[in-house]
């Protein structure tokens, strides 16, 4: 397989996976702010926090995962000196 294609696929896969994980972690952390509310207010708070938390975590995860995936892909497919 072509070296560039391998690096690109690895970077994209790592980016998508990190995007999902980052979104979930950010959602959990943002929703902890709502734990001390009464039940109705807690539901409204969760609904208010969810979109921003997922967007923030997914974006951060995508960038981080893509950069690290590209680095790992470049390291794995590196050609030795001849």
XYZ file of C-alpha atoms in Angstrom:
82
model
C 0.000 0.000 0.000
C 1.190 3.515 -0.715
C 2.912 5.237 2.228
C 0.916 8.477 1.874
C -2.380 6.592 1.692
C -1.510 4.579 4.805
C -0.594 7.708 6.775
C -3.747 9.483 5.642
C -6.049 6.603 6.546
C -4.398 6.139 9.936
C -4.657 9.862 10.679
C -8.342 9.966 9.697
C -9.220 6.869 11.700
C -7.437 8.209 14.767
C -9.145 11.571 14.284
C -12.651 10.108 14.069
C -12.097 7.835 17.045
C -10.666 10.673 19.116
C -13.540 12.906 18.076
C -16.054 10.421 19.491
C -14.105 9.842 22.703
C -13.461 13.566 23.200
C -17.145 14.363 22.739
C -18.171 11.773 25.310
C -15.616 12.899 27.886
C -16.529 16.558 27.419
C -20.231 15.734 27.731
C -19.681 13.924 31.021
C -17.582 16.765 32.422
C -20.002 19.505 31.340
C -23.037 17.659 32.684
C -21.443 17.408 36.131
C -22.272 21.101 36.528
C -25.958 20.168 36.502
C -25.853 17.543 39.265
C -26.826 19.888 42.122
C -30.075 21.044 40.479
C -33.589 19.796 41.116
C -34.766 17.146 38.630
C -36.558 19.483 36.175
C -33.815 22.081 36.221
C -31.218 19.328 35.885
C -32.870 18.119 32.664
C -32.967 21.662 31.255
C -29.343 22.223 32.254
C -28.275 18.970 30.568
C -30.169 19.908 27.403
C -28.485 23.320 27.413
C -24.961 21.984 28.009
C -25.031 18.974 25.652
C -24.587 20.598 22.191
C -21.696 22.831 23.245
C -19.974 20.059 25.148
C -20.158 17.615 22.254
C -18.997 20.257 19.763
C -16.065 21.328 21.928
C -14.917 17.808 22.786
C -15.360 16.452 19.274
C -13.442 19.307 17.687
C -10.582 19.023 20.150
C -10.519 15.233 19.800
C -10.535 15.423 16.006
C -7.541 17.778 15.868
C -5.549 15.910 18.484
C -6.300 12.479 17.060
C -5.517 13.489 13.499
C -2.167 15.027 14.415
C -1.145 12.085 16.600
C -2.427 9.582 14.025
C -0.389 11.243 11.292
C 2.688 11.193 13.504
C 2.239 7.515 14.320
C 1.480 6.698 10.679
C 4.618 8.499 9.548
C 6.674 6.687 12.155
C 5.259 3.280 11.245
C 5.712 3.704 7.514
C 9.105 5.398 7.725
C 11.600 4.041 5.286
C 15.073 3.234 6.545
C 18.191 4.811 5.090
C 19.808 2.923 2.242
